[in-house]
Amino acid sequence: MENFILPFQSIGIGDVSQVGGKNASLGEMYQKLTPLGIAIPNGFAVSADAYRFFIIENDLGVGIQEELAQLDLEEFSNLKQVSTIIKKMILQGNMPERLANQIVEYYHDLSTQEGREIEVAVRSSATAEDLPGASFAGLHDSFLNIKGEDALIEKVRFCFASLYNARAIKYRHDKGFDKHDIALSVGIQLMVRADLACSGVTFSIDPASGFENVVLTTGCWGLGENIVQGAVIPDEFLVFKRSLGKGKRAILSKKLGSKAKTMVYSKKGGVVNLDTSIEKQRAWVLPDEEVELLAKWAVQIEEHYGVPMDIEWAKDGVSGQLFIVQARPETVHADKDRFSLKEFKLLEKGELLTTGFAIGNGISSGKIKILNSPTEADQLKEGEILLTEITNPDWDPIMKKAAAIITSKGGRTSHAAIVAREMGALAIVGAEDALQILKDGDYVTIDTSVGNTGRVYQGELKWKVTEHNFKGITLPKTKPMFIVADPDKAFNLSFFPNQGVGLLRMEFVITKNIGIHPMALVHYDQLENEEEKKQIDALCLAYRDKREYFIEKLTHAVATIAAAFYPKDVILRMSDFKTNEYSNLLGGKQFELAEENPMLGFRGASRYGHERYREGFRLECTAVKRVREDMGLDNLKVMIPFCRTPEEGRGVIKLMKEFGLKQGEKGLEIYVMAEIPSNVVLAEEFADIFDGFSIGSNDLTQLTLGVDRDSEVLSDLFDENNPAVKWMIAEVIRKVKSKGKKIGLCGQAPSDTPDFAEFLIAQRIDSISFNPDALIKGIENMIKAEKRK
């Protein structure tokens, strides 16, 4: 008698034709990865032959083909009707006794192993599912918390019927699978009690950019269906693989999601979605050590399969154990051309209406169309922007018509996000206030091209698109480097031809990622402004020590950029706010002087040892130490800005040692900005103190010419090509090189003016750093200059 049941321990990745992609992967992991310590819940597969046997025994084959032959393949106007008829045929079929007995027998065997009648997950696994380039994500049905023989048999029949869900029929047609013999296997797997704990999705790659050196994990309380469906905004953790491999602290960033719903098992069977308590909304779903454990498992799974993976995990609330419950190839970046990039840039400013998680890379504009259900599909016109609460696979055909998609719920691993990436569509998910702010017919522009945050602007804004192809590009001998401020952009920028980051601006990180004056956190109890205290309390909610908020946020932001370019140099300039800029941070006014000329005032190196800022500088140094030593990102170097005298430089070096950053220890290099005439005049003395220099051409120009760089009246006089400025630059390069130290320049001029790039290269400068939008032009100018040298 034919055996229609295949236990996980007997199947592997070569059995897709028998058990489908999902079950083949589960069997593969159960056999090969359980010995490595990766926990996979046991189970068995009802084979694709069992499905075919069911169809033959019920004499359904001809009827199904006749209905499919009626399908309108142009407009799919009768798609729902065809689907409904075929599914009804299957659901009215009888489960053959031979097949039902085998399913029940293996169910009882599993129950015996567990010592009780078990709850199981019943999941569809089509024979064309979970393949690179075709995820079939959520197109077929799965059922959770199923217990008992009758309920199990019923759900297997429901899974068989889901092969002809309208969305699945349409997807197979779009992907060219409708001409193949597609069958459906059903996986029956021990249920993890995630309803009493948490669950989520892990990618062994950054799903937004395709950056391969990180693992992204998202998690929510209860069952992970809420993440997949986009019903909640989950917690998000980003882990650096190389730090993980070194046994170092590896979490690059953590983002607390609202997690407003918790899906749990119902006493009547199935599941129910409950409101999450405020306490749990404010708590992380996983401790750091479990985030890193999941990341280690993700790396092992990726190494086993040889491709980036999309993984579902669950934590059992009874045993406290983590499990991997599903793994499939990541489909979006499988065939992506790594050498081809499109760069989008808004040319106008508009009123920012709302933000969310950015999916895709681009800019689009159009009218908002609010839909509450996929049944309203006919209301959406080509080129309109679809706005809804959440999406599920029934929305897939509609999403293809939209110019872009906005959802008010969901995270970066939700259904809407996965499908949008696969279709190459633009989407913003988790824009929580979108349905309150945006109205039907509003004309908006959405921008998903700037890191992980997608922005919706009022009106139709102009933008430009620049296409780059880096294949075969040759870098100049002089190092082209980036000027970077935003960690959200780092992974995308890493794909550009570059030699690292010559200037990472800490003050921009503090403004964007922290927003609080460090001294307001050090002396929180002394704050006088009650409204600002409330805002600080809200930001620091998850931190017992408010100083830790500053340290952790700065650590994560800097580490993300250092990881993006690892092992290339990333040079972090310590904070260089002026007093008026520091005052704009929360709590800042209480700790800052009112200066007539902040540009020449209490800034840079002069601040660090002063009692007004010393403890703030300690927080900066603590963050740097964590990035370099705790996380192993030893490609990070630091740079001191606006250092007026050698004595001041020696004082800063001594203070940094006191705060745990000893020059030369574990390869730590400390650079100095060359931006004051005294840095040029006394360059040899500064070279005896510091390991390298970076010319700040803006400040050096204004201080050489005595011209305020912000003055509109004197703007014509501000010119890096002025002979006096070029003499200063040439002189500091000559002196620094004579001392055997490295020197670079950060500024716009080498990309704007080919002659200026030629001048710098003639002086034998080591590196030139550019803003991202100027890098390619700058490299072109450098290559031309080196050819003429």
PDB file of N, CA and C in Angstrom, residues 128-215:
ATOM      1  N   ALA A 128       5.631  24.292  -6.148  1.00  0.00           N
ATOM      2  CA  ALA A 128       6.386  25.375  -6.791  1.00  0.00           C
ATOM      3  C   ALA A 128       6.664  26.491  -5.791  1.00  0.00           C
ATOM      4  N   GLU A 129       6.532  26.206  -4.489  1.00  0.00           N
ATOM      5  CA  GLU A 129       6.582  27.251  -3.473  1.00  0.00           C
ATOM      6  C   GLU A 129       7.982  27.409  -2.906  1.00  0.00           C
ATOM      7  N   ASP A 130       8.264  28.625  -2.414  1.00  0.00           N
ATOM      8  CA  ASP A 130       9.513  28.939  -1.717  1.00  0.00           C
ATOM      9  C   ASP A 130      10.736  28.665  -2.590  1.00  0.00           C
ATOM     10  N   LEU A 131      10.624  29.002  -3.872  1.00  0.00           N
ATOM     11  CA  LEU A 131      11.754  28.887  -4.775  1.00  0.00           C
ATOM     12  C   LEU A 131      12.339  30.267  -5.012  1.00  0.00           C
ATOM     13  N   PRO A 132      13.672  30.378  -5.300  1.00  0.00           N
ATOM     14  CA  PRO A 132      14.244  31.693  -5.593  1.00  0.00           C
ATOM     15  C   PRO A 132      13.499  32.360  -6.737  1.00  0.00           C
ATOM     16  N   GLY A 133      13.057  33.584  -6.517  1.00  0.00           N
ATOM     17  CA  GLY A 133      12.327  34.322  -7.537  1.00  0.00           C
ATOM     18  C   GLY A 133      10.830  34.166  -7.460  1.00  0.00           C
ATOM     19  N   ALA A 134      10.339  33.233  -6.625  1.00  0.00           N
ATOM     20  CA  ALA A 134       8.892  33.037  -6.485  1.00  0.00           C
ATOM     21  C   ALA A 134       8.588  32.545  -5.074  1.00  0.00           C
ATOM     22  N   SER A 135       8.177  33.450  -4.206  1.00  0.00           N
ATOM     23  CA  SER A 135       7.991  33.085  -2.799  1.00  0.00           C
ATOM     24  C   SER A 135       6.641  32.434  -2.527  1.00  0.00           C
ATOM     25  N   PHE A 136       5.603  32.779  -3.314  1.00  0.00           N
ATOM     26  CA  PHE A 136       4.236  32.330  -3.043  1.00  0.00           C
ATOM     27  C   PHE A 136       3.813  32.711  -1.618  1.00  0.00           C
ATOM     28  N   ALA A 137       4.386  33.819  -1.094  1.00  0.00           N
ATOM     29  CA  ALA A 137       4.188  34.177   0.317  1.00  0.00           C
ATOM     30  C   ALA A 137       2.709  34.360   0.645  1.00  0.00           C
ATOM     31  N   GLY A 138       2.200  33.496   1.550  1.00  0.00           N
ATOM     32  CA  GLY A 138       0.851  33.643   2.074  1.00  0.00           C
ATOM     33  C   GLY A 138      -0.264  33.351   1.097  1.00  0.00           C
ATOM     34  N   LEU A 139       0.043  32.770  -0.057  1.00  0.00           N
ATOM     35  CA  LEU A 139      -1.007  32.564  -1.070  1.00  0.00           C
ATOM     36  C   LEU A 139      -1.894  31.366  -0.752  1.00  0.00           C
ATOM     37  N   HIS A 140      -1.312  30.388  -0.063  1.00  0.00           N
ATOM     38  CA  HIS A 140      -2.073  29.206   0.327  1.00  0.00           C
ATOM     39  C   HIS A 140      -2.333  29.253   1.820  1.00  0.00           C
ATOM     40  N   ASP A 141      -3.269  28.463   2.284  1.00  0.00           N
ATOM     41  CA  ASP A 141      -3.743  28.599   3.663  1.00  0.00           C
ATOM     42  C   ASP A 141      -2.941  27.759   4.649  1.00  0.00           C
ATOM     43  N   SER A 142      -2.839  28.282   5.863  1.00  0.00           N
ATOM     44  CA  SER A 142      -2.260  27.559   6.983  1.00  0.00           C
ATOM     45  C   SER A 142      -3.176  27.729   8.181  1.00  0.00           C
ATOM     46  N   PHE A 143      -3.132  26.760   9.100  1.00  0.00           N
ATOM     47  CA  PHE A 143      -4.024  26.778  10.264  1.00  0.00           C
ATOM     48  C   PHE A 143      -3.223  26.442  11.512  1.00  0.00           C
ATOM     49  N   LEU A 144      -3.479  27.169  12.578  1.00  0.00           N
ATOM     50  CA  LEU A 144      -2.717  27.009  13.816  1.00  0.00           C
ATOM     51  C   LEU A 144      -3.602  26.444  14.919  1.00  0.00           C
ATOM     52  N   ASN A 145      -2.932  25.790  15.897  1.00  0.00           N
ATOM     53  CA  ASN A 145      -3.606  25.299  17.098  1.00  0.00           C
ATOM     54  C   ASN A 145      -4.720  24.304  16.773  1.00  0.00           C
ATOM     55  N   ILE A 146      -4.403  23.342  15.920  1.00  0.00           N
ATOM     56  CA  ILE A 146      -5.375  22.318  15.531  1.00  0.00           C
ATOM     57  C   ILE A 146      -5.151  21.074  16.394  1.00  0.00           C
ATOM     58  N   LYS A 147      -6.209  20.563  16.984  1.00  0.00           N
ATOM     59  CA  LYS A 147      -6.110  19.430  17.904  1.00  0.00           C
ATOM     60  C   LYS A 147      -7.231  18.432  17.616  1.00  0.00           C
ATOM     61  N   GLY A 148      -6.893  17.149  17.567  1.00  0.00           N
ATOM     62  CA  GLY A 148      -7.897  16.110  17.353  1.00  0.00           C
ATOM     63  C   GLY A 148      -7.959  15.631  15.921  1.00  0.00           C
ATOM     64  N   GLU A 149      -8.395  14.376  15.738  1.00  0.00           N
ATOM     65  CA  GLU A 149      -8.390  13.738  14.427  1.00  0.00           C
ATOM     66  C   GLU A 149      -9.294  14.457  13.423  1.00  0.00           C
ATOM     67  N   ASP A 150     -10.533  14.707  13.815  1.00  0.00           N
ATOM     68  CA  ASP A 150     -11.496  15.288  12.876  1.00  0.00           C
ATOM     69  C   ASP A 150     -11.069  16.674  12.414  1.00  0.00           C
ATOM     70  N   ALA A 151     -10.625  17.488  13.368  1.00  0.00           N
ATOM     71  CA  ALA A 151     -10.195  18.852  13.021  1.00  0.00           C
ATOM     72  C   ALA A 151      -8.994  18.813  12.089  1.00  0.00           C
ATOM     73  N   LEU A 152      -8.070  17.877  12.329  1.00  0.00           N
ATOM     74  CA  LEU A 152      -6.870  17.760  11.501  1.00  0.00           C
ATOM     75  C   LEU A 152      -7.242  17.378  10.064  1.00  0.00           C
ATOM     76  N   ILE A 153      -8.085  16.372   9.894  1.00  0.00           N
ATOM     77  CA  ILE A 153      -8.484  15.941   8.546  1.00  0.00           C
ATOM     78  C   ILE A 153      -9.177  17.085   7.813  1.00  0.00           C
ATOM     79  N   GLU A 154     -10.042  17.814   8.528  1.00  0.00           N
ATOM     80  CA  GLU A 154     -10.757  18.925   7.901  1.00  0.00           C
ATOM     81  C   GLU A 154      -9.775  19.987   7.394  1.00  0.00           C
ATOM     82  N   LYS A 155      -8.765  20.304   8.190  1.00  0.00           N
ATOM     83  CA  LYS A 155      -7.823  21.356   7.794  1.00  0.00           C
ATOM     84  C   LYS A 155      -6.924  20.907   6.644  1.00  0.00           C
ATOM     85  N   VAL A 156      -6.617  19.632   6.570  1.00  0.00           N
ATOM     86  CA  VAL A 156      -5.854  19.134   5.412  1.00  0.00           C
ATOM     87  C   VAL A 156      -6.656  19.365   4.135  1.00  0.00           C
ATOM     88  N   ARG A 157      -7.976  19.076   4.182  1.00  0.00           N
ATOM     89  CA  ARG A 157      -8.825  19.311   3.015  1.00  0.00           C
ATOM     90  C   ARG A 157      -8.853  20.801   2.670  1.00  0.00           C
ATOM     91  N   PHE A 158      -8.919  21.678   3.684  1.00  0.00           N
ATOM     92  CA  PHE A 158      -8.912  23.121   3.437  1.00  0.00           C
ATOM     93  C   PHE A 158      -7.595  23.561   2.780  1.00  0.00           C
ATOM     94  N   CYS A 159      -6.495  22.947   3.197  1.00  0.00           N
ATOM     95  CA  CYS A 159      -5.209  23.272   2.566  1.00  0.00           C
ATOM     96  C   CYS A 159      -5.214  22.848   1.102  1.00  0.00           C
ATOM     97  N   PHE A 160      -5.722  21.635   0.808  1.00  0.00           N
ATOM     98  CA  PHE A 160      -5.830  21.186  -0.588  1.00  0.00           C
ATOM     99  C   PHE A 160      -6.603  22.221  -1.415  1.00  0.00           C
ATOM    100  N   ALA A 161      -7.708  22.683  -0.878  1.00  0.00           N
ATOM    101  CA  ALA A 161      -8.553  23.635  -1.612  1.00  0.00           C
ATOM    102  C   ALA A 161      -7.840  24.959  -1.849  1.00  0.00           C
ATOM    103  N   SER A 162      -6.954  25.335  -0.921  1.00  0.00           N
ATOM    104  CA  SER A 162      -6.298  26.647  -1.040  1.00  0.00           C
ATOM    105  C   SER A 162      -5.329  26.721  -2.207  1.00  0.00           C
ATOM    106  N   LEU A 163      -5.025  25.574  -2.841  1.00  0.00           N
ATOM    107  CA  LEU A 163      -4.206  25.606  -4.064  1.00  0.00           C
ATOM    108  C   LEU A 163      -4.898  26.442  -5.130  1.00  0.00           C
ATOM    109  N   TYR A 164      -6.231  26.581  -4.989  1.00  0.00           N
ATOM    110  CA  TYR A 164      -6.996  27.329  -5.978  1.00  0.00           C
ATOM    111  C   TYR A 164      -7.589  28.605  -5.389  1.00  0.00           C
ATOM    112  N   ASN A 165      -6.938  29.146  -4.346  1.00  0.00           N
ATOM    113  CA  ASN A 165      -7.265  30.509  -3.933  1.00  0.00           C
ATOM    114  C   ASN A 165      -7.093  31.433  -5.130  1.00  0.00           C
ATOM    115  N   ALA A 166      -7.948  32.437  -5.227  1.00  0.00           N
ATOM    116  CA  ALA A 166      -7.877  33.353  -6.373  1.00  0.00           C
ATOM    117  C   ALA A 166      -6.480  33.959  -6.503  1.00  0.00           C
ATOM    118  N   ARG A 167      -5.926  34.351  -5.354  1.00  0.00           N
ATOM    119  CA  ARG A 167      -4.602  34.986  -5.386  1.00  0.00           C
ATOM    120  C   ARG A 167      -3.537  34.007  -5.868  1.00  0.00           C
ATOM    121  N   ALA A 168      -3.679  32.705  -5.525  1.00  0.00           N
ATOM    122  CA  ALA A 168      -2.694  31.707  -5.939  1.00  0.00           C
ATOM    123  C   ALA A 168      -2.792  31.431  -7.437  1.00  0.00           C
ATOM    124  N   ILE A 169      -4.000  31.356  -7.960  1.00  0.00           N
ATOM    125  CA  ILE A 169      -4.192  31.151  -9.405  1.00  0.00           C
ATOM    126  C   ILE A 169      -3.541  32.293 -10.185  1.00  0.00           C
ATOM    127  N   LYS A 170      -3.810  33.519  -9.746  1.00  0.00           N
ATOM    128  CA  LYS A 170      -3.277  34.699 -10.431  1.00  0.00           C
ATOM    129  C   LYS A 170      -1.749  34.740 -10.338  1.00  0.00           C
ATOM    130  N   TYR A 171      -1.197  34.436  -9.180  1.00  0.00           N
ATOM    131  CA  TYR A 171       0.251  34.463  -8.991  1.00  0.00           C
ATOM    132  C   TYR A 171       0.936  33.430  -9.886  1.00  0.00           C
ATOM    133  N   ARG A 172       0.347  32.220  -9.959  1.00  0.00           N
ATOM    134  CA  ARG A 172       0.941  31.190 -10.818  1.00  0.00           C
ATOM    135  C   ARG A 172       0.950  31.638 -12.272  1.00  0.00           C
ATOM    136  N   HIS A 173      -0.126  32.307 -12.680  1.00  0.00           N
ATOM    137  CA  HIS A 173      -0.172  32.806 -14.057  1.00  0.00           C
ATOM    138  C   HIS A 173       0.926  33.854 -14.273  1.00  0.00           C
ATOM    139  N   ASP A 174       1.050  34.816 -13.347  1.00  0.00           N
ATOM    140  CA  ASP A 174       2.032  35.895 -13.497  1.00  0.00           C
ATOM    141  C   ASP A 174       3.462  35.369 -13.537  1.00  0.00           C
ATOM    142  N   LYS A 175       3.703  34.284 -12.783  1.00  0.00           N
ATOM    143  CA  LYS A 175       5.056  33.722 -12.701  1.00  0.00           C
ATOM    144  C   LYS A 175       5.301  32.614 -13.726  1.00  0.00           C
ATOM    145  N   GLY A 176       4.268  32.294 -14.536  1.00  0.00           N
ATOM    146  CA  GLY A 176       4.439  31.274 -15.563  1.00  0.00           C
ATOM    147  C   GLY A 176       4.337  29.847 -15.069  1.00  0.00           C
ATOM    148  N   PHE A 177       3.782  29.660 -13.869  1.00  0.00           N
ATOM    149  CA  PHE A 177       3.651  28.315 -13.309  1.00  0.00           C
ATOM    150  C   PHE A 177       2.336  27.634 -13.697  1.00  0.00           C
ATOM    151  N   ASP A 178       1.438  28.356 -14.330  1.00  0.00           N
ATOM    152  CA  ASP A 178       0.121  27.779 -14.604  1.00  0.00           C
ATOM    153  C   ASP A 178       0.177  26.704 -15.686  1.00  0.00           C
ATOM    154  N   LYS A 179       1.302  26.615 -16.362  1.00  0.00           N
ATOM    155  CA  LYS A 179       1.429  25.597 -17.407  1.00  0.00           C
ATOM    156  C   LYS A 179       2.070  24.319 -16.875  1.00  0.00           C
ATOM    157  N   HIS A 180       2.400  24.315 -15.577  1.00  0.00           N
ATOM    158  CA  HIS A 180       3.051  23.159 -14.970  1.00  0.00           C
ATOM    159  C   HIS A 180       2.050  22.365 -14.124  1.00  0.00           C
ATOM    160  N   ASP A 181       2.446  21.129 -13.830  1.00  0.00           N
ATOM    161  CA  ASP A 181       1.641  20.300 -12.932  1.00  0.00           C
ATOM    162  C   ASP A 181       1.944  20.721 -11.497  1.00  0.00           C
ATOM    163  N   ILE A 182       1.077  21.500 -10.914  1.00  0.00           N
ATOM    164  CA  ILE A 182       1.265  21.977  -9.552  1.00  0.00           C
ATOM    165  C   ILE A 182       0.394  21.157  -8.607  1.00  0.00           C
ATOM    166  N   ALA A 183       1.011  20.664  -7.557  1.00  0.00           N
ATOM    167  CA  ALA A 183       0.261  19.928  -6.537  1.00  0.00           C
ATOM    168  C   ALA A 183       0.568  20.553  -5.183  1.00  0.00           C
ATOM    169  N   LEU A 184      -0.129  20.067  -4.151  1.00  0.00           N
ATOM    170  CA  LEU A 184       0.032  20.664  -2.835  1.00  0.00           C
ATOM    171  C   LEU A 184       0.252  19.600  -1.773  1.00  0.00           C
ATOM    172  N   SER A 185       1.315  19.794  -1.012  1.00  0.00           N
ATOM    173  CA  SER A 185       1.601  18.965   0.147  1.00  0.00           C
ATOM    174  C   SER A 185       1.134  19.729   1.384  1.00  0.00           C
ATOM    175  N   VAL A 186       0.935  19.029   2.495  1.00  0.00           N
ATOM    176  CA  VAL A 186       0.529  19.674   3.745  1.00  0.00           C
ATOM    177  C   VAL A 186       1.507  19.279   4.841  1.00  0.00           C
ATOM    178  N   GLY A 187       2.071  20.281   5.515  1.00  0.00           N
ATOM    179  CA  GLY A 187       2.966  20.024   6.633  1.00  0.00           C
ATOM    180  C   GLY A 187       2.194  20.038   7.939  1.00  0.00           C
ATOM    181  N   ILE A 188       2.444  19.043   8.781  1.00  0.00           N
ATOM    182  CA  ILE A 188       1.800  18.977  10.099  1.00  0.00           C
ATOM    183  C   ILE A 188       2.921  18.956  11.132  1.00  0.00           C
ATOM    184  N   GLN A 189       2.963  20.014  11.929  1.00  0.00           N
ATOM    185  CA  GLN A 189       4.125  20.279  12.771  1.00  0.00           C
ATOM    186  C   GLN A 189       3.690  20.594  14.196  1.00  0.00           C
ATOM    187  N   LEU A 190       4.460  20.093  15.149  1.00  0.00           N
ATOM    188  CA  LEU A 190       4.196  20.400  16.554  1.00  0.00           C
ATOM    189  C   LEU A 190       4.058  21.903  16.749  1.00  0.00           C
ATOM    190  N   MET A 191       3.031  22.296  17.480  1.00  0.00           N
ATOM    191  CA  MET A 191       2.757  23.717  17.703  1.00  0.00           C
ATOM    192  C   MET A 191       3.645  24.241  18.824  1.00  0.00           C
ATOM    193  N   VAL A 192       4.345  25.331  18.565  1.00  0.00           N
ATOM    194  CA  VAL A 192       5.137  26.011  19.590  1.00  0.00           C
ATOM    195  C   VAL A 192       4.212  26.967  20.341  1.00  0.00           C
ATOM    196  N   ARG A 193       4.294  26.996  21.665  1.00  0.00           N
ATOM    197  CA  ARG A 193       3.379  27.832  22.447  1.00  0.00           C
ATOM    198  C   ARG A 193       3.833  29.296  22.443  1.00  0.00           C
ATOM    199  N   ALA A 194       3.931  29.825  21.225  1.00  0.00           N
ATOM    200  CA  ALA A 194       4.317  31.232  21.077  1.00  0.00           C
ATOM    201  C   ALA A 194       3.229  32.170  21.583  1.00  0.00           C
ATOM    202  N   ASP A 195       2.016  31.653  21.723  1.00  0.00           N
ATOM    203  CA  ASP A 195       0.950  32.508  22.258  1.00  0.00           C
ATOM    204  C   ASP A 195       1.261  32.958  23.680  1.00  0.00           C
ATOM    205  N   LEU A 196       2.094  32.177  24.370  1.00  0.00           N
ATOM    206  CA  LEU A 196       2.499  32.522  25.734  1.00  0.00           C
ATOM    207  C   LEU A 196       3.835  33.253  25.752  1.00  0.00           C
ATOM    208  N   ALA A 197       4.406  33.516  24.584  1.00  0.00           N
ATOM    209  CA  ALA A 197       5.695  34.210  24.514  1.00  0.00           C
ATOM    210  C   ALA A 197       5.697  35.139  23.298  1.00  0.00           C
ATOM    211  N   CYS A 198       6.483  34.807  22.283  1.00  0.00           N
ATOM    212  CA  CYS A 198       6.635  35.722  21.147  1.00  0.00           C
ATOM    213  C   CYS A 198       7.082  34.951  19.921  1.00  0.00           C
ATOM    214  N   SER A 199       7.081  35.639  18.792  1.00  0.00           N
ATOM    215  CA  SER A 199       7.508  35.024  17.536  1.00  0.00           C
ATOM    216  C   SER A 199       7.797  36.117  16.526  1.00  0.00           C
ATOM    217  N   GLY A 200       8.294  35.697  15.352  1.00  0.00           N
ATOM    218  CA  GLY A 200       8.610  36.719  14.359  1.00  0.00           C
ATOM    219  C   GLY A 200       9.288  36.174  13.127  1.00  0.00           C
ATOM    220  N   VAL A 201       9.967  37.065  12.426  1.00  0.00           N
ATOM    221  CA  VAL A 201      10.608  36.767  11.146  1.00  0.00           C
ATOM    222  C   VAL A 201      12.057  37.232  11.205  1.00  0.00           C
ATOM    223  N   THR A 202      12.944  36.412  10.650  1.00  0.00           N
ATOM    224  CA  THR A 202      14.364  36.759  10.576  1.00  0.00           C
ATOM    225  C   THR A 202      14.833  36.641   9.122  1.00  0.00           C
ATOM    226  N   PHE A 203      15.524  37.656   8.641  1.00  0.00           N
ATOM    227  CA  PHE A 203      16.172  37.602   7.326  1.00  0.00           C
ATOM    228  C   PHE A 203      17.678  37.532   7.531  1.00  0.00           C
ATOM    229  N   SER A 204      18.360  36.663   6.780  1.00  0.00           N
ATOM    230  CA  SER A 204      19.821  36.568   6.892  1.00  0.00           C
ATOM    231  C   SER A 204      20.510  37.597   6.008  1.00  0.00           C
ATOM    232  N   ILE A 205      19.775  38.631   5.644  1.00  0.00           N
ATOM    233  CA  ILE A 205      20.243  39.705   4.762  1.00  0.00           C
ATOM    234  C   ILE A 205      19.378  40.916   5.096  1.00  0.00           C
ATOM    235  N   ASP A 206      19.849  42.113   4.822  1.00  0.00           N
ATOM    236  CA  ASP A 206      18.967  43.268   4.981  1.00  0.00           C
ATOM    237  C   ASP A 206      17.988  43.256   3.807  1.00  0.00           C
ATOM    238  N   PRO A 207      16.696  43.029   4.065  1.00  0.00           N
ATOM    239  CA  PRO A 207      15.761  42.863   2.947  1.00  0.00           C
ATOM    240  C   PRO A 207      15.536  44.135   2.141  1.00  0.00           C
ATOM    241  N   ALA A 208      15.843  45.289   2.711  1.00  0.00           N
ATOM    242  CA  ALA A 208      15.626  46.540   1.988  1.00  0.00           C
ATOM    243  C   ALA A 208      16.729  46.800   0.970  1.00  0.00           C
ATOM    244  N   SER A 209      17.983  46.682   1.402  1.00  0.00           N
ATOM    245  CA  SER A 209      19.109  47.044   0.532  1.00  0.00           C
ATOM    246  C   SER A 209      19.780  45.846  -0.125  1.00  0.00           C
ATOM    247  N   GLY A 210      19.617  44.663   0.471  1.00  0.00           N
ATOM    248  CA  GLY A 210      20.355  43.503  -0.007  1.00  0.00           C
ATOM    249  C   GLY A 210      21.736  43.395   0.605  1.00  0.00           C
ATOM    250  N   PHE A 211      22.054  44.251   1.586  1.00  0.00           N
ATOM    251  CA  PHE A 211      23.348  44.192   2.274  1.00  0.00           C
ATOM    252  C   PHE A 211      23.462  42.856   2.996  1.00  0.00           C
ATOM    253  N   GLU A 212      24.533  42.101   2.716  1.00  0.00           N
ATOM    254  CA  GLU A 212      24.590  40.702   3.124  1.00  0.00           C
ATOM    255  C   GLU A 212      25.236  40.461   4.481  1.00  0.00           C
ATOM    256  N   ASN A 213      25.823  41.460   5.098  1.00  0.00           N
ATOM    257  CA  ASN A 213      26.591  41.227   6.319  1.00  0.00           C
ATOM    258  C   ASN A 213      25.794  41.429   7.602  1.00  0.00           C
ATOM    259  N   VAL A 214      24.475  41.519   7.484  1.00  0.00           N
ATOM    260  CA  VAL A 214      23.643  41.689   8.675  1.00  0.00           C
ATOM    261  C   VAL A 214      22.500  40.688   8.676  1.00  0.00           C
ATOM    262  N   VAL A 215      21.932  40.486   9.858  1.00  0.00           N
ATOM    263  CA  VAL A 215      20.725  39.689  10.039  1.00  0.00           C
ATOM    264  C   VAL A 215      19.662  40.606  10.631  1.00  0.00           C
TER     265      VAL A 215
END
